[in-house]
Short mmCIF file of C-alpha atoms and ligand atoms in Angstrom, two decimals:
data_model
loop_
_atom_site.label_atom_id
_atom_site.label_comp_id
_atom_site.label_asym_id
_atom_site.label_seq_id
_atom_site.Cartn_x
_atom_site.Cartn_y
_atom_site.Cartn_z
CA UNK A 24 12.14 -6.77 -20.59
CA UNK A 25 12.90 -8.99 -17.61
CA UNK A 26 12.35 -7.69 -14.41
CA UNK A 27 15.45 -8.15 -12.06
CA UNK A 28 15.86 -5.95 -9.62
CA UNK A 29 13.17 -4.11 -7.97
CA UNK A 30 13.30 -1.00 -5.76
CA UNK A 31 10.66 -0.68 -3.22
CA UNK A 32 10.30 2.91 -1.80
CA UNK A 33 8.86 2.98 2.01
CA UNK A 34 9.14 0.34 4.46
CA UNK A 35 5.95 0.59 6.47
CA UNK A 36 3.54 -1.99 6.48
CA UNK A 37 3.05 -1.81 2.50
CA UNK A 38 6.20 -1.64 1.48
CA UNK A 39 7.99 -4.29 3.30
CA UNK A 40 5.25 -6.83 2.36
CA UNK A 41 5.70 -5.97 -1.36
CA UNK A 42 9.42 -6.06 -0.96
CA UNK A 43 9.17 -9.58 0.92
CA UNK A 44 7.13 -11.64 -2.16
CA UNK A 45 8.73 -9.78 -5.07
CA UNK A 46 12.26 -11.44 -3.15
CA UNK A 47 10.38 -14.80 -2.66
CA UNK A 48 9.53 -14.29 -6.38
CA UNK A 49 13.39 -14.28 -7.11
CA UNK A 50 13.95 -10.57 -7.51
CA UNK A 51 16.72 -8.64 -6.40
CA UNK A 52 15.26 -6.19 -3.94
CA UNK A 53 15.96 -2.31 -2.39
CA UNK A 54 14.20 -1.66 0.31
CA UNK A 55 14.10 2.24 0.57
CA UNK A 56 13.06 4.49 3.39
CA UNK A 57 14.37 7.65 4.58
CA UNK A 58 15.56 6.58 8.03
CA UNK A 59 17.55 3.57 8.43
CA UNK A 60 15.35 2.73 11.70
CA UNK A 61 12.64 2.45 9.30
CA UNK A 62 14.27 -0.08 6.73
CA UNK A 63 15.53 -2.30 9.80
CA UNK A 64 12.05 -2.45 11.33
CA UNK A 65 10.99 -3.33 7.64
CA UNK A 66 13.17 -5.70 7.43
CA UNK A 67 13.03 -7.36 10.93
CA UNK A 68 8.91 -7.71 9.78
CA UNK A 69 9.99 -9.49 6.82
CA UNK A 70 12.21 -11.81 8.46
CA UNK A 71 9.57 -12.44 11.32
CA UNK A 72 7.29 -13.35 8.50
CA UNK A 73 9.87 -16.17 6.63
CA UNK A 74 10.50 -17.45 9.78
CA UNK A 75 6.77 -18.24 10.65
CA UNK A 76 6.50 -19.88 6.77
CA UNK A 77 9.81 -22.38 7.90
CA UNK A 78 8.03 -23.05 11.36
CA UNK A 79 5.04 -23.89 9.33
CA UNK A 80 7.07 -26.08 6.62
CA UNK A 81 6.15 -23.65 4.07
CA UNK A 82 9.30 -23.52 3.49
CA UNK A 83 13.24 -24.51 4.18
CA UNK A 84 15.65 -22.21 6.16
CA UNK A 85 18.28 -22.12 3.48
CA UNK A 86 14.96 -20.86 1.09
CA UNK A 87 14.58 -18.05 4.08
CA UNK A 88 18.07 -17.03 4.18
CA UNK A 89 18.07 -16.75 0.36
CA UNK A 90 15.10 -14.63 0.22
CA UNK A 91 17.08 -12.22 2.81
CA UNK A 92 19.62 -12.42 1.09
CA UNK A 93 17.90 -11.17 -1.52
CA UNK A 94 17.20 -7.87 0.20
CA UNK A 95 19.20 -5.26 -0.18
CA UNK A 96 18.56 -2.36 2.73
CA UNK A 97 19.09 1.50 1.18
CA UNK A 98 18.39 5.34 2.38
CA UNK A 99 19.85 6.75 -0.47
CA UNK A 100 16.82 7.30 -3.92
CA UNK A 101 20.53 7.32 -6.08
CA UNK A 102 20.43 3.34 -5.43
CA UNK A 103 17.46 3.12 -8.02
CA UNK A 104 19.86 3.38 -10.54
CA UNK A 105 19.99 -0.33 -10.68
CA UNK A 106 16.63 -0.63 -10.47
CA UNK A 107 14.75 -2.12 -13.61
CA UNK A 108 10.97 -1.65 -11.97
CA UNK A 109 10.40 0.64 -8.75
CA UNK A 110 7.46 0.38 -6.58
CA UNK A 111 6.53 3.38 -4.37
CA UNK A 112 4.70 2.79 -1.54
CA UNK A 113 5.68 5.96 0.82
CA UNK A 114 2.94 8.25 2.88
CA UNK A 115 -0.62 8.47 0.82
CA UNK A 116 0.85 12.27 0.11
CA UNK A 117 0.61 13.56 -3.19
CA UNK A 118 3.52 15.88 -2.78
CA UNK A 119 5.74 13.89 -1.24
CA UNK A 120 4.70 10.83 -4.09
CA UNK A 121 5.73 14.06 -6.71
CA UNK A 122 8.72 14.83 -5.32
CA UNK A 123 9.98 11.11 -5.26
CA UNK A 124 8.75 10.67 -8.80
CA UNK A 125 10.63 13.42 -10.12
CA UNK A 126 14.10 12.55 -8.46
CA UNK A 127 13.17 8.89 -9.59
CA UNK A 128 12.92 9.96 -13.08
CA UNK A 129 16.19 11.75 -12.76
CA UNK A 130 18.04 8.67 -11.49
CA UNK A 131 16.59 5.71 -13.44
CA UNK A 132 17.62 4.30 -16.50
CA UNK A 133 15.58 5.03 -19.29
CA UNK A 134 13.94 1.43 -19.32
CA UNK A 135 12.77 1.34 -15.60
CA UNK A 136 8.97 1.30 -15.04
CA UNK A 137 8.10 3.46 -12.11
CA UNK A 138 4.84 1.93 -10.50
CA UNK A 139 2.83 3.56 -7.45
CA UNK A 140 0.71 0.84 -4.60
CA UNK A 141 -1.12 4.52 -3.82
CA UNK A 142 -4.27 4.11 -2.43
CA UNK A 143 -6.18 6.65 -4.45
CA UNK A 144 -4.42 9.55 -5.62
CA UNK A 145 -4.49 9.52 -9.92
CA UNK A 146 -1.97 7.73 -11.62
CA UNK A 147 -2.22 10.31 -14.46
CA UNK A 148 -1.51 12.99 -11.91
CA UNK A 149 1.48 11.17 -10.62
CA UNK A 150 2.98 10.41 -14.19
CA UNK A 151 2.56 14.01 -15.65
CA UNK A 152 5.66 15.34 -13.11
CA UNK A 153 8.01 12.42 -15.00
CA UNK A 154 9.21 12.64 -18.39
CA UNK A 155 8.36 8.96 -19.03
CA UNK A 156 4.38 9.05 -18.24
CA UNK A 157 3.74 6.21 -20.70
CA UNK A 158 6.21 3.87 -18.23
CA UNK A 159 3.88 5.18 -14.84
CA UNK A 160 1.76 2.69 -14.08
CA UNK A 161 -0.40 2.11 -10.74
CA UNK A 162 0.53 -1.63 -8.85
CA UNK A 163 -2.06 -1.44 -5.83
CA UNK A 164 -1.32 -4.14 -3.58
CA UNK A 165 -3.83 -5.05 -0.18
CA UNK A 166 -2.77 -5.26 3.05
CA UNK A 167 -1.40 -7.44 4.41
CA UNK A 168 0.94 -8.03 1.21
CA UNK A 169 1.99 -11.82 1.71
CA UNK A 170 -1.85 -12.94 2.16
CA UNK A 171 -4.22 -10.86 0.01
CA UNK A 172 -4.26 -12.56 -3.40
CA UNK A 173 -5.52 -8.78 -5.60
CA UNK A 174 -2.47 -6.53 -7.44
CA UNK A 175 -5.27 -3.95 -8.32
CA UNK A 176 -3.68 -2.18 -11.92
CA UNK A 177 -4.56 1.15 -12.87
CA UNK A 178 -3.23 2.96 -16.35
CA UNK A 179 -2.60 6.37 -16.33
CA UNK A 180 -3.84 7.70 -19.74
CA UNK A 181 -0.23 7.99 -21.12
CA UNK A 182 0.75 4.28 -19.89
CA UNK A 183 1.79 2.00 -22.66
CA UNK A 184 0.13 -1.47 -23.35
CA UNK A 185 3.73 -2.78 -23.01
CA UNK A 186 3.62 -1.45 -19.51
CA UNK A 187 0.90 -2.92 -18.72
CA UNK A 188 1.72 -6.42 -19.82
CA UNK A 189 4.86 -6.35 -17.86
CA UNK A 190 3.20 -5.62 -14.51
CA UNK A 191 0.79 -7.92 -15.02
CA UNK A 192 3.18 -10.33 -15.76
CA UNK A 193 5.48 -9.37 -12.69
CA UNK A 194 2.21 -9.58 -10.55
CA UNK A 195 1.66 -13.08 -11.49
CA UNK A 196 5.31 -13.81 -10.61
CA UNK A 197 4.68 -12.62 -7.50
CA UNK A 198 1.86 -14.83 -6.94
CA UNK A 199 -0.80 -11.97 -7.47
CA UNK A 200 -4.05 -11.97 -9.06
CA UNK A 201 -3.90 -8.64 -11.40
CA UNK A 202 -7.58 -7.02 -12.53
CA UNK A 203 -7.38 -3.60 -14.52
CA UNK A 204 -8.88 -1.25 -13.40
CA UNK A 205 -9.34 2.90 -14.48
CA UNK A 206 -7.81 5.61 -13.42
CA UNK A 207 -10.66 7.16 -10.64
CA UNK A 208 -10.39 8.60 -7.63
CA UNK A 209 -10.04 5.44 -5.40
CA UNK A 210 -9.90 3.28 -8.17
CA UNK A 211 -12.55 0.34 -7.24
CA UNK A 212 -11.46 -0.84 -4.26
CA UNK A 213 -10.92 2.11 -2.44
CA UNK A 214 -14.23 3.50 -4.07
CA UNK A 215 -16.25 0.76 -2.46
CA UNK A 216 -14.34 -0.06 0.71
CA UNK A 217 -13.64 2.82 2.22
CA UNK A 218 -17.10 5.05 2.18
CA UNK A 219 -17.73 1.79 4.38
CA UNK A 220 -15.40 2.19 6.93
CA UNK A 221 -16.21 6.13 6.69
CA UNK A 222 -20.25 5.15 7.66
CA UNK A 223 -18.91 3.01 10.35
CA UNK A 224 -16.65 6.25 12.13
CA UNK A 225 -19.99 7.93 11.83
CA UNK A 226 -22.10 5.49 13.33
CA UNK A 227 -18.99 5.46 16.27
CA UNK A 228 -19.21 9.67 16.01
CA UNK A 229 -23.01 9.36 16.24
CA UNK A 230 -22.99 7.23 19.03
CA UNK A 231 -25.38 4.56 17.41
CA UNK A 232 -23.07 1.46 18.66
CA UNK A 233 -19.57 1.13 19.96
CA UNK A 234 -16.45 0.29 17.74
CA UNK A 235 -17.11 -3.80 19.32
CA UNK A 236 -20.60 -3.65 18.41
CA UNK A 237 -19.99 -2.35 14.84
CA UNK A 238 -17.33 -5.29 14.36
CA UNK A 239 -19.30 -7.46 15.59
CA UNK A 240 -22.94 -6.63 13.49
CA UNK A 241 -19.82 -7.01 9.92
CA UNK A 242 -18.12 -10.01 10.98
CA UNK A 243 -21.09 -12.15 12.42
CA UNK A 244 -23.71 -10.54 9.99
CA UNK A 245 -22.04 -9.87 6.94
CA UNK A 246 -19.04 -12.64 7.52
CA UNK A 247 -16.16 -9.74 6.67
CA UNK A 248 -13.11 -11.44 8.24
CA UNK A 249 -12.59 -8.22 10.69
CA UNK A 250 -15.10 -5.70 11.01
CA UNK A 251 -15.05 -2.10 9.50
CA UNK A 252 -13.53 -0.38 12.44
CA UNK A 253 -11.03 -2.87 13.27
CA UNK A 254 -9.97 -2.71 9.43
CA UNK A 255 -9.49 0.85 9.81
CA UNK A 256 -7.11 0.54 12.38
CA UNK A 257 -5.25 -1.76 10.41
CA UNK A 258 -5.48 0.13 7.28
CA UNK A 259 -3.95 3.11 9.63
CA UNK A 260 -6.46 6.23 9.68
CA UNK A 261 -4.02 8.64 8.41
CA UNK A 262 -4.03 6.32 5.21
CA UNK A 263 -8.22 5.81 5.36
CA UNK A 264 -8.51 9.70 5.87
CA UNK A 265 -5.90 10.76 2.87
CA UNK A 266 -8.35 8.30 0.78
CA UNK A 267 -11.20 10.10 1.75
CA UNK A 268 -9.84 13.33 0.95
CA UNK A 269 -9.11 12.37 -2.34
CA UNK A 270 -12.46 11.04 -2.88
CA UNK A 271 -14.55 14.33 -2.23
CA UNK A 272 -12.23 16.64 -3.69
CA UNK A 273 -12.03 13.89 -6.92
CA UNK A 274 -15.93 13.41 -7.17
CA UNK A 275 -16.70 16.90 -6.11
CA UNK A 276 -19.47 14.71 -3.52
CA UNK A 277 -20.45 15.40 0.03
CA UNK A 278 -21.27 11.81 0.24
CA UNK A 279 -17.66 11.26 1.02
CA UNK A 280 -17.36 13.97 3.11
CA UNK A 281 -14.19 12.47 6.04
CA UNK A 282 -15.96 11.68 9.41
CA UNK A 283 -14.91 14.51 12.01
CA UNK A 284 -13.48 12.08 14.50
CA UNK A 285 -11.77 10.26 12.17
CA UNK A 286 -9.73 14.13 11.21
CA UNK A 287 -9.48 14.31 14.93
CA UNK A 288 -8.18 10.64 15.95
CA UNK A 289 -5.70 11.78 12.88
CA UNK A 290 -4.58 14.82 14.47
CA UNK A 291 -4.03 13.41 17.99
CA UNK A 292 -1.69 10.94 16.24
CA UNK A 293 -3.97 8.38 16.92
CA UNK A 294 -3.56 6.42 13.29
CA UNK A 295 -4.54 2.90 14.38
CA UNK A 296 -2.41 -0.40 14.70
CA UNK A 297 1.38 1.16 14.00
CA UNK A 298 1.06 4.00 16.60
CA UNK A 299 -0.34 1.86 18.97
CA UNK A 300 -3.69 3.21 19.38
CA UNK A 301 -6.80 4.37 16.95
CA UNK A 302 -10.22 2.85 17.91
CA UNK A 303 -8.45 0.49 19.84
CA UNK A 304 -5.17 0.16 21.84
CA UNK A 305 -2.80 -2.16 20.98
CA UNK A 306 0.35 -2.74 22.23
C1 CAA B 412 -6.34 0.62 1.95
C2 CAA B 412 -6.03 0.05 0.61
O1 CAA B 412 -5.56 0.78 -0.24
C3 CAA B 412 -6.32 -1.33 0.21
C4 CAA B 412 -6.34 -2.37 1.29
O2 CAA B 412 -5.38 -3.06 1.48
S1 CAA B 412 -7.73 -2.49 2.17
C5 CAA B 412 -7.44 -3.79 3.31
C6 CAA B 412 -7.61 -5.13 2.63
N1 CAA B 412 -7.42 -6.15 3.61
C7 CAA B 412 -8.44 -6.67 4.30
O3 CAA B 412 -9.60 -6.36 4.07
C8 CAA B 412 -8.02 -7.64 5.36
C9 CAA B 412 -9.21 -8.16 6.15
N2 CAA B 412 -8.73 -9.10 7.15
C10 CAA B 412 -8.38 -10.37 6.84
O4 CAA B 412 -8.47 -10.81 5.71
C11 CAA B 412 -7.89 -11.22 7.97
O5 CAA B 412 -8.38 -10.69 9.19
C12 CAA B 412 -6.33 -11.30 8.05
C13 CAA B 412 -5.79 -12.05 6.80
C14 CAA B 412 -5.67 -9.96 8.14
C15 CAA B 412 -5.94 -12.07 9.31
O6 CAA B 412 -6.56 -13.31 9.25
P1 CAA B 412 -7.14 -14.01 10.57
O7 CAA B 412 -7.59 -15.37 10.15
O8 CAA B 412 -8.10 -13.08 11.18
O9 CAA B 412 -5.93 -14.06 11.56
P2 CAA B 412 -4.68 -15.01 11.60
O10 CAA B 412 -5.09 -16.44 11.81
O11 CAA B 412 -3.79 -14.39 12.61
O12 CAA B 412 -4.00 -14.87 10.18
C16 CAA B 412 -4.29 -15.70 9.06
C17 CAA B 412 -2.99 -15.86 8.28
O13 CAA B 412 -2.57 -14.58 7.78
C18 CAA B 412 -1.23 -14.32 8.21
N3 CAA B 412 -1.08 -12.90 8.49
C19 CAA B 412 -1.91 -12.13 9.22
N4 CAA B 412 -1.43 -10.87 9.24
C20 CAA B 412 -0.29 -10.87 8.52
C21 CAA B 412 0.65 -9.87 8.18
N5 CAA B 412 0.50 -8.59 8.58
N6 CAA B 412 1.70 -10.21 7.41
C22 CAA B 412 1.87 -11.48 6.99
N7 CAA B 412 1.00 -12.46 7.27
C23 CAA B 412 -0.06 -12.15 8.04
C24 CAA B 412 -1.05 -15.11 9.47
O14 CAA B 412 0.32 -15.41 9.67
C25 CAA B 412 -1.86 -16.36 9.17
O15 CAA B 412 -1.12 -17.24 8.37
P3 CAA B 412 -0.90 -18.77 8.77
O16 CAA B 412 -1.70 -19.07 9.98
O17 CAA B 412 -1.37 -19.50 7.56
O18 CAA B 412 0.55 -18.84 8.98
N1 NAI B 413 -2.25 0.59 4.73
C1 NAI B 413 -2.90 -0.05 3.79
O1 NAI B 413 -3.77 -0.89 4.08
C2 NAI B 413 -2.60 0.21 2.35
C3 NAI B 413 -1.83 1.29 1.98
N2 NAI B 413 -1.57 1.50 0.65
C4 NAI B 413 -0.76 2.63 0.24
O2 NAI B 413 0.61 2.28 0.42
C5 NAI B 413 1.36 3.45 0.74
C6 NAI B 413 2.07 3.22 2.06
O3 NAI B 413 1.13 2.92 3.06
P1 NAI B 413 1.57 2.18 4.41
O4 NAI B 413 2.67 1.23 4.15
O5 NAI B 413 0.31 1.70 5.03
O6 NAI B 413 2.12 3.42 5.25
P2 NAI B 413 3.18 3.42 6.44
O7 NAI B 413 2.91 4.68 7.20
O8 NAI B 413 3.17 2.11 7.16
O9 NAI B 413 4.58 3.53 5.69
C7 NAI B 413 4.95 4.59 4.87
C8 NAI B 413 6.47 4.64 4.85
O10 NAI B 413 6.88 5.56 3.83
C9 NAI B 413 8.04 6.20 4.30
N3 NAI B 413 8.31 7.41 3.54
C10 NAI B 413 7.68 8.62 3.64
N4 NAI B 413 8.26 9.50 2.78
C11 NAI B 413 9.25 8.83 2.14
C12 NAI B 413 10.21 9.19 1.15
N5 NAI B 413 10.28 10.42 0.65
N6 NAI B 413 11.10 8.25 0.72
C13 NAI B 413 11.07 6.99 1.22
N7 NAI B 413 10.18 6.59 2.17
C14 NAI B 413 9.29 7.49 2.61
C15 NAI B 413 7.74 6.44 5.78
O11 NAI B 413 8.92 6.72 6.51
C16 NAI B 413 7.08 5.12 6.17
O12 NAI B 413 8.01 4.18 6.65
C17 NAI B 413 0.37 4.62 0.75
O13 NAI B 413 0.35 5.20 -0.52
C18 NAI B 413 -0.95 3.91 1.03
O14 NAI B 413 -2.06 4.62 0.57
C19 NAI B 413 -2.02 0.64 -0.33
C20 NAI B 413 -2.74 -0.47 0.00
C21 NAI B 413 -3.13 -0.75 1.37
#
């Protein structure tokens, strides 16, 4: 099959960077979200983005308008119709991922692969509410979208080989570098990265060094390109602390138990970089 158009569902940070290089890739792209607000601020981000790569001579204006033009803003799930591949990338929130699958399932042609960039939450899981689990596939991007290089791909036991190919395929169109990866809680990245940035809250919780310090003893130590705290922040703590969750209920392991004051920075609505304040402030 040949991928044409593409429905992205969520605009936050996630999903507008996916939707922005699957349009430089030449796709047709919905942008999906349930407020319009949300698609516009999506889609303002994107078109910050081009305009940075023309400034830079990465590439022409007329390139940038095409690759808007490209774009195709919706609040309505019925536009999926047209979609040959969707991408979900809404709230790390297993019900509201189940109730989107379902309607998606519902509204799709028969041919269109419905693909989740969640975090951690089993692909299998996720398939078994659609009547198509062998076309369920997991397409985990990183953040930020246009610069990380990984599409991490997880199969859900029903997903077909065929599947498979074609998002690997589509990955590399986009300019990704795919690796497979089984269907675990937190897959590998997740798995590894974020008990990290868990230790880190508790060294904050503890008191054993400020968020600065922290940073500072990963990025000058350990040359990580922004330290642990920072990254968490970015990442958005509701998102780190839904990954958590899913890692001690999945493994059953009070080594990943969620740090209390990263549940309480959640709860104050603190979430990090896109609500302005976490472990830092930002503005
Ligand atoms: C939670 C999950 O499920 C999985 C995940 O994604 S985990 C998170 C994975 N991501 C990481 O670990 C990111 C770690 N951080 C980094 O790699 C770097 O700090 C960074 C790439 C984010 C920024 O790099 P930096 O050198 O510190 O800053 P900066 O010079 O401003 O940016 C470098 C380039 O990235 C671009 N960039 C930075 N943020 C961007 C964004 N949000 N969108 C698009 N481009 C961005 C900048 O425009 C810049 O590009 P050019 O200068 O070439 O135009
Ligand atoms: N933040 C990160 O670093 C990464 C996040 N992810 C995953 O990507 C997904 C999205 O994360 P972010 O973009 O960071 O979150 P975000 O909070 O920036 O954006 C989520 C968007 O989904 C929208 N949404 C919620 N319910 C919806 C629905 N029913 N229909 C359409 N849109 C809906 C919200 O309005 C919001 O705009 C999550 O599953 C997350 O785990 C994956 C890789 C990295």
């Amino acid at each position: 099959m040949n991928v044409q158009t593409m429905m992205v569902i969520g605009a936050g940070q996630m999903g507008s960077g996916i939707a922005q290089v699957a349009a430089q890739a030449g796709l047709r792209v919905y942008l999906n979200d349930i407020r319009q607000e949300f698609v516009d601020r999506g889609l303002a981000g994107i078109a910050k983005n081009l305009s940075r790569n023309v400034e830079k001579g990465r590439m022409t204006e007329a390139d940038k308008e095409a690759i808007l033009a490209r774009l195709v803003p919706s609040t309505d799930l019925a536009d999926a119709k047209d979609a040959d591949f969707v991408v979900e990338a809404a709230t790390e929130n297993m019900k509201i991922k189940s109730e989107i699958f379902v309607r998606l399932d519902e509204i799709c042609p028969p041919h269109t692969v419905l693909a989740s960039n969640t975090s951690s939450l089993p692909i299998t899981e996720i398939a078994a509410v659609t009547k198509r689990p062998e076309k369920v596939i997991g397409m985990h991007f990183m953040n930020p979208v246009p610069v990380m290089k990984l599409v991490e791909i997880i199969r859900g036991l029903q997903t077909s080989d065929e599947v498979y190919q074609l998002t690997e395929d589509l990955s590399k169109q986009m300019e990704k570098v795919p690796v497979s990866v089984n269907d675990f809680p937190g897959f590998v990245s997740n798995r590894v990265l974020m008990p990290m940035i868990n230790e880190a809250i508790y060294c904050v919780y503890e008191g054993v060094a400020t968020p600065e310090a922290i940073d500072e003893v990963m990025k000058l130590g350990m040359n990580h390109p922004m330290g642990p705290i920072k990254l968490a922040d970015f990442i958005g703590l509701d998102t780190c602390l839904a990954i958590m969750e899913v890692l001690y209920e999945g493994f059953g392991d009070s080594k990943y138990r969620p740090c209390p004051l990263l549940r309480k920075y959640v709860k104050a609505g603190w979430l990090g970089k896109k609500s302005g304040r976490g472990f830092y402030e930002y503005n």
